[in-house]
Short mmCIF file of C-alpha atoms and ligand atoms in Angstrom, two decimals:
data_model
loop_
_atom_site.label_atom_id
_atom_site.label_comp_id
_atom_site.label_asym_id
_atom_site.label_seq_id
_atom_site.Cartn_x
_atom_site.Cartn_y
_atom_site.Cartn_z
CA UNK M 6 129.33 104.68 115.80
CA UNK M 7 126.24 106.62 115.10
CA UNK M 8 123.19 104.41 114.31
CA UNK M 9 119.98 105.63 112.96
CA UNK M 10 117.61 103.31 114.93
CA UNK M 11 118.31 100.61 117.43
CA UNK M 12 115.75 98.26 118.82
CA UNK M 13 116.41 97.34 122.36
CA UNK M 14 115.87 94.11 124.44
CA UNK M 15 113.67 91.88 121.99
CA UNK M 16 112.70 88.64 121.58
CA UNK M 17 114.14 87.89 117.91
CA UNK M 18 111.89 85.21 116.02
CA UNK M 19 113.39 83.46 113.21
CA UNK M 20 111.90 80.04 111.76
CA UNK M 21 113.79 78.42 114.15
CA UNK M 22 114.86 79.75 116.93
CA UNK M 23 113.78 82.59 120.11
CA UNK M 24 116.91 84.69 121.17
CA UNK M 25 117.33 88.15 123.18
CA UNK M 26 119.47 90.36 121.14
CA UNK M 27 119.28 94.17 120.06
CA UNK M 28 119.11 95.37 116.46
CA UNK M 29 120.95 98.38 114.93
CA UNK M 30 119.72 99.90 112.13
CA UNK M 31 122.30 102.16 109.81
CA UNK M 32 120.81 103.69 106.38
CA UNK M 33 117.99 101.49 105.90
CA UNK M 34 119.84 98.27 106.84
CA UNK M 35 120.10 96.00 109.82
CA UNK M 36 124.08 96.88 111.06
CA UNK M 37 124.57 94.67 113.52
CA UNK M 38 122.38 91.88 116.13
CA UNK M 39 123.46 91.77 119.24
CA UNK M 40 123.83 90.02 122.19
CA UNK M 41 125.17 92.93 124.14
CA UNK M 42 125.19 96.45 124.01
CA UNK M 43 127.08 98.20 121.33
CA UNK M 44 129.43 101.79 121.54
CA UNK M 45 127.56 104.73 120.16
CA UNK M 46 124.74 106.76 119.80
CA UNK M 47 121.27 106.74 118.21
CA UNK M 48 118.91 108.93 116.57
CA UNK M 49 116.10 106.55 117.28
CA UNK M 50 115.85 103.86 120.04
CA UNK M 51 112.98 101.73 120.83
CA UNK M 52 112.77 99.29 123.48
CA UNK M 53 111.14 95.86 122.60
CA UNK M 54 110.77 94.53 126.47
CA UNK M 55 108.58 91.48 126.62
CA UNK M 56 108.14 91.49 122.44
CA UNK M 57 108.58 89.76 119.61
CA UNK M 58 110.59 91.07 116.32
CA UNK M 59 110.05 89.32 113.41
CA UNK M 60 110.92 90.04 110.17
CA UNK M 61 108.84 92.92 108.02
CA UNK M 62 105.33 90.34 107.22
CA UNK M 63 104.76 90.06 103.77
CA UNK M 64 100.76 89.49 102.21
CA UNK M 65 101.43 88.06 98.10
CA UNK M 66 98.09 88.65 97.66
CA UNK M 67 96.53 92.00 97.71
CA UNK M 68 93.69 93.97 95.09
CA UNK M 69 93.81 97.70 96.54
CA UNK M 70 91.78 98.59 93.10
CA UNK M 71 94.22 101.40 92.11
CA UNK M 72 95.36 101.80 88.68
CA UNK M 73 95.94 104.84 86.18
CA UNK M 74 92.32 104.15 85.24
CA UNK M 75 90.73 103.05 88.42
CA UNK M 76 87.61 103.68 89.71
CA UNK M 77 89.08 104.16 93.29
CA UNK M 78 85.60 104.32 95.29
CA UNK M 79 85.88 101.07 97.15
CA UNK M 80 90.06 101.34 98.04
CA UNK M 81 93.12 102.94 96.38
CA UNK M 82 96.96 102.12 96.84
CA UNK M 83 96.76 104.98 99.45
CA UNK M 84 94.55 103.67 102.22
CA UNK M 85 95.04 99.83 100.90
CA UNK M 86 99.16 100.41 101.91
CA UNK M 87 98.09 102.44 104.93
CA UNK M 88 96.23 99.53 106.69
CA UNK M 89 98.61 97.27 105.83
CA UNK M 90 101.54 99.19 107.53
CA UNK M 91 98.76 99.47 110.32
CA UNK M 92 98.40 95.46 110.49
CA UNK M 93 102.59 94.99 110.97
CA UNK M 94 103.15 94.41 107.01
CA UNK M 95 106.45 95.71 105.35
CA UNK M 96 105.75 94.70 101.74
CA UNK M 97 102.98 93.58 99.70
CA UNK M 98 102.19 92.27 96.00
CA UNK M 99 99.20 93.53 94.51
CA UNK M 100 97.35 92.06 92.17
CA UNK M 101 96.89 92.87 88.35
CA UNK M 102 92.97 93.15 88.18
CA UNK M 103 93.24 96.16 87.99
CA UNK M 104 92.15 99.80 85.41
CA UNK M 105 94.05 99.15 83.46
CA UNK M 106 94.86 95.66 83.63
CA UNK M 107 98.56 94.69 84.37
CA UNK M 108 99.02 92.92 81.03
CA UNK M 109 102.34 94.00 79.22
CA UNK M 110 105.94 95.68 80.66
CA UNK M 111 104.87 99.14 79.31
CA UNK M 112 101.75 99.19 82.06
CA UNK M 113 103.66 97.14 84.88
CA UNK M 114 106.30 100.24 84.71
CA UNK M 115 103.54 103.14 84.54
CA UNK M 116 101.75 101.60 87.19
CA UNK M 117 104.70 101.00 89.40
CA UNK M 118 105.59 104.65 89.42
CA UNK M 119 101.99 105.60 90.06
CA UNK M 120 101.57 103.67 92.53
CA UNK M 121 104.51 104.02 94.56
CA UNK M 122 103.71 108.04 95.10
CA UNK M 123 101.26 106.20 97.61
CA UNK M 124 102.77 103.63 99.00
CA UNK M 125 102.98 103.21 102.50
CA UNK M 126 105.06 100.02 102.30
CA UNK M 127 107.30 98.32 99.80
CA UNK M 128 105.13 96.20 96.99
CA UNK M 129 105.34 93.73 93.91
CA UNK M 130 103.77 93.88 90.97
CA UNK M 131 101.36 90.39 89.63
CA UNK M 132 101.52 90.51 85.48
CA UNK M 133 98.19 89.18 84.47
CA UNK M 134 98.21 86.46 82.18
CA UNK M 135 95.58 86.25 79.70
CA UNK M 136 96.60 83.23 77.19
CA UNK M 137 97.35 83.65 73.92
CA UNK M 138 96.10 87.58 74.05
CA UNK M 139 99.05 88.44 75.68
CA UNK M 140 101.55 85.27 75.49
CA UNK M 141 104.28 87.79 73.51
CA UNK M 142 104.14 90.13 76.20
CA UNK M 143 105.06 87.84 79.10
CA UNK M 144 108.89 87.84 78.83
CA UNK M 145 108.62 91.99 78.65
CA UNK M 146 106.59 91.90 81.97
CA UNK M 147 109.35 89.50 83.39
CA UNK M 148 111.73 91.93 82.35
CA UNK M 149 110.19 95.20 83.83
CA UNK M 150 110.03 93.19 87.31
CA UNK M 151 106.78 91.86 87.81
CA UNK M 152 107.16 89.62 90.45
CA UNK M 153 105.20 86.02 88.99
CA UNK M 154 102.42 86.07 86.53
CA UNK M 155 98.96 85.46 88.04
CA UNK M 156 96.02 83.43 85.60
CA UNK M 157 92.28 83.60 86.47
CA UNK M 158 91.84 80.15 85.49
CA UNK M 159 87.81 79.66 84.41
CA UNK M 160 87.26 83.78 83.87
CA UNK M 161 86.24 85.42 80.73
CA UNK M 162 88.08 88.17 79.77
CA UNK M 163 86.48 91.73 77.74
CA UNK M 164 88.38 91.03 74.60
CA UNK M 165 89.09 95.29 74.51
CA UNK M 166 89.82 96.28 77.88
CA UNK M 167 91.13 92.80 79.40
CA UNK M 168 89.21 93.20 82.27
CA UNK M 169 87.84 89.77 83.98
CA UNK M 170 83.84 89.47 83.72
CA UNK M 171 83.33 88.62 86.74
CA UNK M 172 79.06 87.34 85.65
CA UNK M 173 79.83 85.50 82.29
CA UNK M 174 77.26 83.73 80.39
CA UNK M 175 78.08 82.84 77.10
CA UNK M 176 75.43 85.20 75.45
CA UNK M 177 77.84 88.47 75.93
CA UNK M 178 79.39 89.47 72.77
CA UNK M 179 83.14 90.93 72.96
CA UNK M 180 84.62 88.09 75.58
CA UNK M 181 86.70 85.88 75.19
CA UNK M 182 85.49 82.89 76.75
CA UNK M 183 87.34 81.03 79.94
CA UNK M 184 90.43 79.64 78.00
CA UNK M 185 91.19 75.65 77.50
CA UNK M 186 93.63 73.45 78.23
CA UNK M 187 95.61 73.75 75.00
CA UNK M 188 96.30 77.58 75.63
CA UNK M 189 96.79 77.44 79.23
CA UNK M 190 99.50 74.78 78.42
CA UNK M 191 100.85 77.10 75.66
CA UNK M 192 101.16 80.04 78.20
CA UNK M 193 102.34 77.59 81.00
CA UNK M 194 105.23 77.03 78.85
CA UNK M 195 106.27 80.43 77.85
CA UNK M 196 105.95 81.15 81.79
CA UNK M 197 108.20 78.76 82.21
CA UNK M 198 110.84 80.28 80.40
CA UNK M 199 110.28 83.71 82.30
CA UNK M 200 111.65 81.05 85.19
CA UNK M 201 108.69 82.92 87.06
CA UNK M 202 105.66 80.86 88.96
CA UNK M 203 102.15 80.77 87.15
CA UNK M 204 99.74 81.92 90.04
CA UNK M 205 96.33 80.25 89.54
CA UNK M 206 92.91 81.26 90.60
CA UNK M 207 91.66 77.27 90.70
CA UNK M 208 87.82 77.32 90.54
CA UNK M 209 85.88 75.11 87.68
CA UNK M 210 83.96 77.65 85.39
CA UNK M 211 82.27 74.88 83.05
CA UNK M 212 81.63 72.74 86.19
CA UNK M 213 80.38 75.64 88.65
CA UNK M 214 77.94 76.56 85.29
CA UNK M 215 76.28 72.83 85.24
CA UNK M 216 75.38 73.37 88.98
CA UNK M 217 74.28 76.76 89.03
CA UNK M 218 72.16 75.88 85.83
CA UNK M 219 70.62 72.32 87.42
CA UNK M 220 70.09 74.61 90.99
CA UNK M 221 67.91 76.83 88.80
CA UNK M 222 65.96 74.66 87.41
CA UNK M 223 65.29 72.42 90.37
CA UNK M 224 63.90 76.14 92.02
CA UNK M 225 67.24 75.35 94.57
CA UNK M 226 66.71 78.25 97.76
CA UNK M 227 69.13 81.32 98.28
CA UNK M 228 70.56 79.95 101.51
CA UNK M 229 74.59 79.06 101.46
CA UNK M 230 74.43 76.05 102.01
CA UNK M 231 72.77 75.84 98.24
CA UNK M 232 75.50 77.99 96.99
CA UNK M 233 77.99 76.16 98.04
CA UNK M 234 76.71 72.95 96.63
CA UNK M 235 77.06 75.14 93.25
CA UNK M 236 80.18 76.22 93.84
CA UNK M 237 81.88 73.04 95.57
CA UNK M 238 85.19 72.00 97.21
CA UNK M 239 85.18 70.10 94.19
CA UNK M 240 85.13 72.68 91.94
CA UNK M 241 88.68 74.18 92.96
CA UNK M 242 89.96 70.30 93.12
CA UNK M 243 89.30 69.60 89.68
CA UNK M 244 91.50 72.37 88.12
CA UNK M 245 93.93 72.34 90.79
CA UNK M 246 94.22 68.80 89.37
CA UNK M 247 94.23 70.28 85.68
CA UNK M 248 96.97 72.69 86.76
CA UNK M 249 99.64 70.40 88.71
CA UNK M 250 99.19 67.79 85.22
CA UNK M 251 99.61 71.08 82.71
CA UNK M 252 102.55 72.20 84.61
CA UNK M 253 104.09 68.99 84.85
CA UNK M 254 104.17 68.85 81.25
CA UNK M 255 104.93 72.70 80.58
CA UNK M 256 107.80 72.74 83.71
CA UNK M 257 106.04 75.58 85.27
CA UNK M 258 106.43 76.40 88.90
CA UNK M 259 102.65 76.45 89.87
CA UNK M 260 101.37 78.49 92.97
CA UNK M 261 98.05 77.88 94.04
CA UNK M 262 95.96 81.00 95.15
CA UNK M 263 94.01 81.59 98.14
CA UNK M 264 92.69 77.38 98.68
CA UNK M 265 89.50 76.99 100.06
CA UNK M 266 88.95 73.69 99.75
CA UNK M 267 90.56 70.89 102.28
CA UNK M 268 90.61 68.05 99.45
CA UNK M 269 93.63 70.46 97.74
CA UNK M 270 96.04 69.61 100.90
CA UNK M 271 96.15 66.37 99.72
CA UNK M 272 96.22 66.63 96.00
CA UNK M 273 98.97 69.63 96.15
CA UNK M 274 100.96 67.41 99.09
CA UNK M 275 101.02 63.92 96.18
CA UNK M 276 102.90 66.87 93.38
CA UNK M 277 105.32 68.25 96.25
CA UNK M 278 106.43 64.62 96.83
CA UNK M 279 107.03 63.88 93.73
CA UNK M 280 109.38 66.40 93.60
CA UNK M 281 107.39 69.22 91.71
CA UNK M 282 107.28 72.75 91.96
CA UNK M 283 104.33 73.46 93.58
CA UNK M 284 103.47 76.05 95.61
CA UNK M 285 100.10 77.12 98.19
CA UNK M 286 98.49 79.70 100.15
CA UNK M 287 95.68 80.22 102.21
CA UNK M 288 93.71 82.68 103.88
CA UNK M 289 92.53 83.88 107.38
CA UNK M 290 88.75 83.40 106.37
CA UNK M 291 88.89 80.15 105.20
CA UNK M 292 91.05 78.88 108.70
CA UNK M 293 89.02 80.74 110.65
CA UNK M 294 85.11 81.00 108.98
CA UNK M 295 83.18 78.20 107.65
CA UNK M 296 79.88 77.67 106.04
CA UNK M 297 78.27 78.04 109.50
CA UNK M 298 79.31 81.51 110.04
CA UNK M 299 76.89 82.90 107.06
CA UNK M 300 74.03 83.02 109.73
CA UNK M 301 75.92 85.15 111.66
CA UNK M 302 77.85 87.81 108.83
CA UNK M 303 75.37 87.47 106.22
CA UNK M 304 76.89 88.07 102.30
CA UNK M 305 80.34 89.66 104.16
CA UNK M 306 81.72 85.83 103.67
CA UNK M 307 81.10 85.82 100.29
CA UNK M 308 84.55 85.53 98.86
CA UNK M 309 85.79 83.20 95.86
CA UNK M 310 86.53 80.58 96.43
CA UNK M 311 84.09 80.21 99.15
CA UNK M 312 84.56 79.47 102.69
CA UNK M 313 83.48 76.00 102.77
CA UNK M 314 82.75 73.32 105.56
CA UNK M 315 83.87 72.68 109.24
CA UNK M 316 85.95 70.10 107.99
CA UNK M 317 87.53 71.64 104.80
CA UNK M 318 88.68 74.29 107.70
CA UNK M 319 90.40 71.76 109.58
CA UNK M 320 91.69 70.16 106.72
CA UNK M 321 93.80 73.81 105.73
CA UNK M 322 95.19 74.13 109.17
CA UNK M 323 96.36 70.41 108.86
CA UNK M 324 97.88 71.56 105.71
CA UNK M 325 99.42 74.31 107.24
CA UNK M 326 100.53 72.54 110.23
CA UNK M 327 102.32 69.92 107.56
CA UNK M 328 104.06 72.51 105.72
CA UNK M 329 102.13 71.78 102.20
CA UNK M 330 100.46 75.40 102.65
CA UNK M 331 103.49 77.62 103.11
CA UNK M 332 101.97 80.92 103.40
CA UNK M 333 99.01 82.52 103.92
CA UNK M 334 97.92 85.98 102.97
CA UNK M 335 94.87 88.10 103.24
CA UNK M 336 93.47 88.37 99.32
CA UNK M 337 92.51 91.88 100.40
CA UNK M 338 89.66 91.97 97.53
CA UNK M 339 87.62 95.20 98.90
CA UNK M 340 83.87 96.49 97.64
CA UNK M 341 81.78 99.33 99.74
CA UNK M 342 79.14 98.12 102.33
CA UNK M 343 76.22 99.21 99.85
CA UNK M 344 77.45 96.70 97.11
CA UNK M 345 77.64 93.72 99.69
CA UNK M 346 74.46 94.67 101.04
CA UNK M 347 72.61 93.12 98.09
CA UNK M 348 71.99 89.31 99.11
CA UNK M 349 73.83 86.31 99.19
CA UNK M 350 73.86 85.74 95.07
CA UNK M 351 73.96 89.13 93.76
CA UNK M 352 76.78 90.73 95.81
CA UNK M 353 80.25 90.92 94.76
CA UNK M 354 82.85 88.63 96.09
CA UNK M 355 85.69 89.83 98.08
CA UNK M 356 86.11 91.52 101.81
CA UNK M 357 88.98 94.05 103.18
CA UNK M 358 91.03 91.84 104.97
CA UNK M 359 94.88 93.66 104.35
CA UNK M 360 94.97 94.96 108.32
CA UNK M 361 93.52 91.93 109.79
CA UNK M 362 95.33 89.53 108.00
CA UNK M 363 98.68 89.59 110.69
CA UNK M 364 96.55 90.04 113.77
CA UNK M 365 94.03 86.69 112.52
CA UNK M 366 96.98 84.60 112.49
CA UNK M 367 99.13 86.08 115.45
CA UNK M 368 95.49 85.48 117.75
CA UNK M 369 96.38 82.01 116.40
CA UNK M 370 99.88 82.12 118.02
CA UNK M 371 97.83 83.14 121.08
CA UNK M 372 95.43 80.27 120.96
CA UNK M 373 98.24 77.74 120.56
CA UNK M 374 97.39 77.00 117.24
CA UNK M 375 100.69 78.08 115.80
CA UNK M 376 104.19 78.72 117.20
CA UNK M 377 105.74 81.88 116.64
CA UNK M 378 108.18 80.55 114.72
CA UNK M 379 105.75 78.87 112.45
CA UNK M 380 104.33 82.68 112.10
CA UNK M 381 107.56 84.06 111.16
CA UNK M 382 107.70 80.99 108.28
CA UNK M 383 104.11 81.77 106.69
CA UNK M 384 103.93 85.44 107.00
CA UNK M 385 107.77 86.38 106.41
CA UNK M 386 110.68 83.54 105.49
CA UNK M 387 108.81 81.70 103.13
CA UNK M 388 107.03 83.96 101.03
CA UNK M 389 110.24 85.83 100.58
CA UNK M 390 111.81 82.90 99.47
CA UNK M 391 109.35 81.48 97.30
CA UNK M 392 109.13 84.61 95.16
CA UNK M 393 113.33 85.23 95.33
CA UNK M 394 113.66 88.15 98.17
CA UNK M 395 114.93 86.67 100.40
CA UNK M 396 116.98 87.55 102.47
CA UNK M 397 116.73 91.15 101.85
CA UNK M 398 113.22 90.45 102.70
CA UNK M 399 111.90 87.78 105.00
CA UNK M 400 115.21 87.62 107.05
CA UNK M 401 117.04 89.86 110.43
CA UNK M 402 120.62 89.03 108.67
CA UNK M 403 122.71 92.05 109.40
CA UNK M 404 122.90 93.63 105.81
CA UNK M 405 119.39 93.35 104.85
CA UNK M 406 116.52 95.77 104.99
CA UNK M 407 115.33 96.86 108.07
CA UNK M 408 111.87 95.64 107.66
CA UNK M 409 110.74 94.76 111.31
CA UNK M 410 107.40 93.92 112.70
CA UNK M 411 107.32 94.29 116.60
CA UNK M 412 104.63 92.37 118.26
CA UNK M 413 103.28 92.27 121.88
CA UNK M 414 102.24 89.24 122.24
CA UNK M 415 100.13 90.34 125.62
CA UNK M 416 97.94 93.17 124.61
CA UNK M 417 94.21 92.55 124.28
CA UNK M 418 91.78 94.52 121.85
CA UNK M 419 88.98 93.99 119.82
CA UNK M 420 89.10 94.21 116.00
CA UNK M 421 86.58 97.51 114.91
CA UNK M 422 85.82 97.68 111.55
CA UNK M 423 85.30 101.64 112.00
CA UNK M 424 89.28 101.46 113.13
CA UNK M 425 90.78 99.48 109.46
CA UNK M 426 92.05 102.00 107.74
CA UNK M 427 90.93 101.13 103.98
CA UNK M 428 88.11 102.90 102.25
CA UNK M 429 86.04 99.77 102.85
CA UNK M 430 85.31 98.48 105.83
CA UNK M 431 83.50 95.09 104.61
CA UNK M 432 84.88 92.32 107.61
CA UNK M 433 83.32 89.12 108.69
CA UNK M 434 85.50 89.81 111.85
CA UNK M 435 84.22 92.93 113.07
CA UNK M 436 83.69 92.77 117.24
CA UNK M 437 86.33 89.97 117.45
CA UNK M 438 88.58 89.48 119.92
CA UNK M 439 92.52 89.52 119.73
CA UNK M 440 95.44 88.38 122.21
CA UNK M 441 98.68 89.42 120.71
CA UNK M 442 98.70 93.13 118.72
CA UNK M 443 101.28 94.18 115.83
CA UNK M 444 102.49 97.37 118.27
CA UNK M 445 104.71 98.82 115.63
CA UNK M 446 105.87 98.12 111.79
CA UNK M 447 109.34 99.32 110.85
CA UNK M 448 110.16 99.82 107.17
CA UNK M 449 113.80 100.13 106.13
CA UNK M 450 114.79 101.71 109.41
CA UNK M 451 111.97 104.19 109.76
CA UNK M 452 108.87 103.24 111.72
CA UNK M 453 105.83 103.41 109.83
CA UNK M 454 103.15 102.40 111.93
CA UNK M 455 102.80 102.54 115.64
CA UNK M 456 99.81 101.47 118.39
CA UNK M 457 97.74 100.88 115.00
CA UNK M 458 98.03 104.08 113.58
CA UNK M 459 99.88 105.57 110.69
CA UNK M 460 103.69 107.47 111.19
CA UNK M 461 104.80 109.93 108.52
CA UNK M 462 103.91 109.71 104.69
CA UNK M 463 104.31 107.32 101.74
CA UNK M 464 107.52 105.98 101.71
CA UNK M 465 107.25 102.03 99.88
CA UNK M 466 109.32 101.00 97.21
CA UNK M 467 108.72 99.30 94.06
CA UNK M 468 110.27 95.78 94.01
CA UNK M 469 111.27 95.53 90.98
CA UNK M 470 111.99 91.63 90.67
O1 LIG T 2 86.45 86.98 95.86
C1 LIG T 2 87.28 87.36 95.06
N1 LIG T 2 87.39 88.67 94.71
N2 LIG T 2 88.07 86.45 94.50
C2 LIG T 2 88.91 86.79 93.51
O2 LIG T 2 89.68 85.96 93.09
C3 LIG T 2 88.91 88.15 92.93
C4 LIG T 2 88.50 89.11 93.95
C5 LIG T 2 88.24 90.48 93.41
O3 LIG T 2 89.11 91.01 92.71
O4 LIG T 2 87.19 91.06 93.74
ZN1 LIG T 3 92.60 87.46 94.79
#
C-alpha cells in the first residue's frame, strides 16, 4: 500500500476515550487507525510521540470582514484563514456581516467562490436574516448551502445596503428599525422550514436604550462598571427568553450566539429539558475575562455582549461543565488598534481572537479545568454535529476527511500579539501564558500549519451544506 501521510504513535482523543493508534491518510481521507503498524510506504510521516490528535477544531463563529465589497483594512479571508490554520483549526463558518451582506443564494455563491481563492482552511457560509426584507430569499440561501441563518436580534438594518448600524438612534432616516416580535416569529417560521437553526445575536436594543438614556441623564461616569449596568446580563436574558418562547411556537431550532451572561445557563438548560431544540456557545473572553480585567486591557474587552462579572464567568464554565453550552468558538470580530484606541464608549466592539481561540481553551485542559476529551466535544464533535458534518468533520472514522489537529500538550509559550497572524492584532491576551501548544494542523491529508506558522498556500474548501 502506498499512503500519502501517516501519523505515527499518537494519543487519539475522541469524546470518550484516550487510545495509542497510528493514522493513515490516502487522498484526503483517513484509510485506516491502527493499533499496529501497517505494510507500505509513505510520502509523508509524522510522528505524534507524547501528543494528542484530535479531530480538525472547528470555530462557528468567525467575521474575517472579506466580501466582494469589503473594506479589507482591519482583516480579509486571507490572513483571517491563515491564523486560524495557525491556532490548530480545520474549518470555520464565517459570518454574513459582511460588503456585501450575505442576504440571498445569488451572494452566498459569489462569495463562496471569492472567498475560497483565500482560504487557508475549509469554511461555512452564515445567510443573514433580515425579517421580512429578505424572508423570500431564505429557502434560496438554504439551497446554495449556507450552513444556518444567523439574526442580529435588536440591530437596525440600512434599508439599501443591509448593512447592520451598529450606533442606531431612531433619528437616522433610511433604517429599518430593530424588528418585533411579529416578524421575527414570521421569519422563525420560514427558517423552520429550511430545517436550518436560527442563530441569534440575544442583546435587548429597546431595553439597553432606556439605560443608556437614564445613564445620560443622571451624568453616569465612563468607567465599565457604568457600561455594563447599561448594557446588563439582563439585557441578553430577556431576549434569549423572547427567542426560546418564539421558537417554541415557530418550531425553530434556536442557537444562541456567543452568551455572556451566566443567568442564560439556566434559562437555555429549563428549554433543553423540555425537550427543545436549543442550542449555545460561548467564548474564550467571557470564561476567561471579566469586568475586572478592564483596568488592566483598557477598551480591548469591549466586545458585545460584554464580558460581564466574576460570577457570570463562573456561571458559563458551570454551563459548560453541564453540557448546556456545547461549544465554544472565538467570534473573531477584528478592528485596527487605532479604532480601539478611542475610549471605552466610542470604540468599536469586537477583538481578533480566531488563533487564540484553541490555545485559550487547551491552557484550560492544562489547568484542569477541562478534560481533553471534553475539548475534543466543544471544539470538534459537537459543533460538527450540531450543524450536520459530522462525521466527515468532527470525527477520526476511517473514511472521513483527514482534518487533524496535533497538540503537545507539554510545550510552554507565551501568546504575542505581534506573532497572530491577522491584519489586526487587537487581544486582551497579549503576554499570556500557555501550557499545551496546537504543534501542527492537518487539512485533508496535507499539513497546513506547523510550530505556529503557515505551510503551503490556500487550499480550504467551501462547505457547501
Ligand atoms: O462585538 C461584536 N462585534 N459583536 C458582534 O456581534 C458583532 C461584531 C462585529 O461584527 O464587529
Ligand atoms: Zn459575532
Amino acid at each position: 500500500m502506498y499512503w500519502d501521510h501517516v501519523i505515527t504513535n499518537g494519543t487519539l482523543v475522541n469524546t470518550q476515550e484516550c487510545y495509542k493508534a497510528h493514522i493513515y491518510i490516502k487522498n484526503g481521507k483517513i484509510a485506516a487507525v491502527s493499533h499496529n503498524l501497517l505494510e507500505g510506504e509513505a510520502a509523508q510521516i509524522t510522528d505524534a510521540q507524547n501528543k494528542y490528535i484530535l479531530s480538525g477544531l472547528i470555530d462557528t463563529h468567525v467575521h474575517s470582514r472579506d466580501g466582494l465589497q469589503a473594506a479589507r483594512y482591519k482583516e480579509d479571508f486571507f490572513h483571517s484563514t491563515m491564523a486560524a490554520a495557525c491556532g490548530g483549526l480545520t474549518t470555520i463558518f464565517e459570518m454574513p456581516n459582511t460588503s456585501p451582506a450575505i442576504y440571498n443564494g445569488n451572494i452566498l455563491t459569489k462569495s463562496a467562490q471569492y472567498l475560497e481563492q483565500k482560504a487557508h482552511v475549509d469554511f461555512a457560509l452564515w445567510g443573514l436574516a433580515l425579517g421580512n426584507i429578505n424572508i423570500h430569499e431564505l429557502a434560496g440561501m438554504a439551497a446554495s448551502g449556507a450552513i444556518a441563518f444567523k439574526f442580529f436580534w435588536g440591530y437596525a438594518i440600512d434599508s439599501t445596503t443591509y448593512q447592520l448600524i451598529y450606533n442606531y438612534d431612531e433619528k437616522m432616516m433610511n433604517v429599518v428599525p430593530p424588528l418585533l416580535d411579529g416578524e421575527i416569529y414570521d421569519m422563525f417560521k420560514t427558517i423552520a422550514q429550511t430545517g436550518k437553526q436560527v442563530a441569534i445575536h440575544a442583546e435587548n436594543f429597546y431595553l439597553i436604550k432606556a439605560l443608556s438614556d437614564a445613564a445620560e441623564k443622571a451624568g453616569l461616569d465612563e468607567s465599565y462598571a457604568s457600561f455594563l449596568k447599561c448594557r446588563p446580563a439582563e439585557a441578553e436574558c430577556t431576549t434569549i427568553r423572547s427567542a426560546i418562547a418564539l421558537a417554541k411556537l415557530s418550531g425553530v431550532k434556536l442557537h444562541v450566539l456567543h452568551l455572556g451572561a451566566g443567568d442564560g445557563v439556566n434559562i437555555i438548560a429549563a428549554a433543553q429539558n423540555e425537550g427543545l431544540p436549543i442550542s449555545v456557545e460561548s467564548c474564550p473572553h467571557y470564561l476567561y475575562l471579566c469586568e475586572e480585567d478592564y483596568e488592566r486591557v483598557g477598551p480591548l474587552i469591549k466586545v458585545y455582549p460584554l464580558v460581564k462579572t466574576r460570577r457570570d464567568r463562573e456561571e458559563l464554565w458551570r454551563g459548560l461543565h453541564e453540557g448546556v453550552i456545547s461549544l465554544v468558538c472565538s467570534d473573531h470580530a477584528p478592528h485596527t488598534e487605532e479604532e480601539k484606541a478611542v475610549g471605552l464608549k466610542n470604540s468599536p466592539a469586537g477583538m481578533a481572537s480566531v488563533e487564540t481561540l484553541a490555545p485559550l481553551m487547551i491552557n484550560a485542559v492544562s489547568e484542569g479545568r477541562l478534560s481533553i476529551n471534553q475539548l475534543a466535544a466543544i471544539l470538534s464533535e459537537n459543533p460538527a454535529k450540531l450543524y450536520g458534518l459530522y462525521p466527515q468533520k468532527g470525527s477520526l472514522l476511517p473514511g472521513t476527511d483527514a482534518d487533524i489537529t496535533i497538540i503537545d500538550p507539554m510545550a510552554e509559550y507565551t501568546i504575542h500579539k505581534e506573532d497572530l497572524h491577522s491584519i489586526s492584532k487587537v487581544t486582551p491576551f497579549d503576554g499570556w501564558p500557555m501550557k499545551g501548544r496546537v504543534s501542527q494542523t492537518i487539512l485533508r491529508g496535507a499539513t497546513i500549519a506547523k510550530d505556529g506558522q503557515i505551510i503551503g498556500g490556500p487550499s480550504g474548501k467551501f462547505i457547501k451544506a
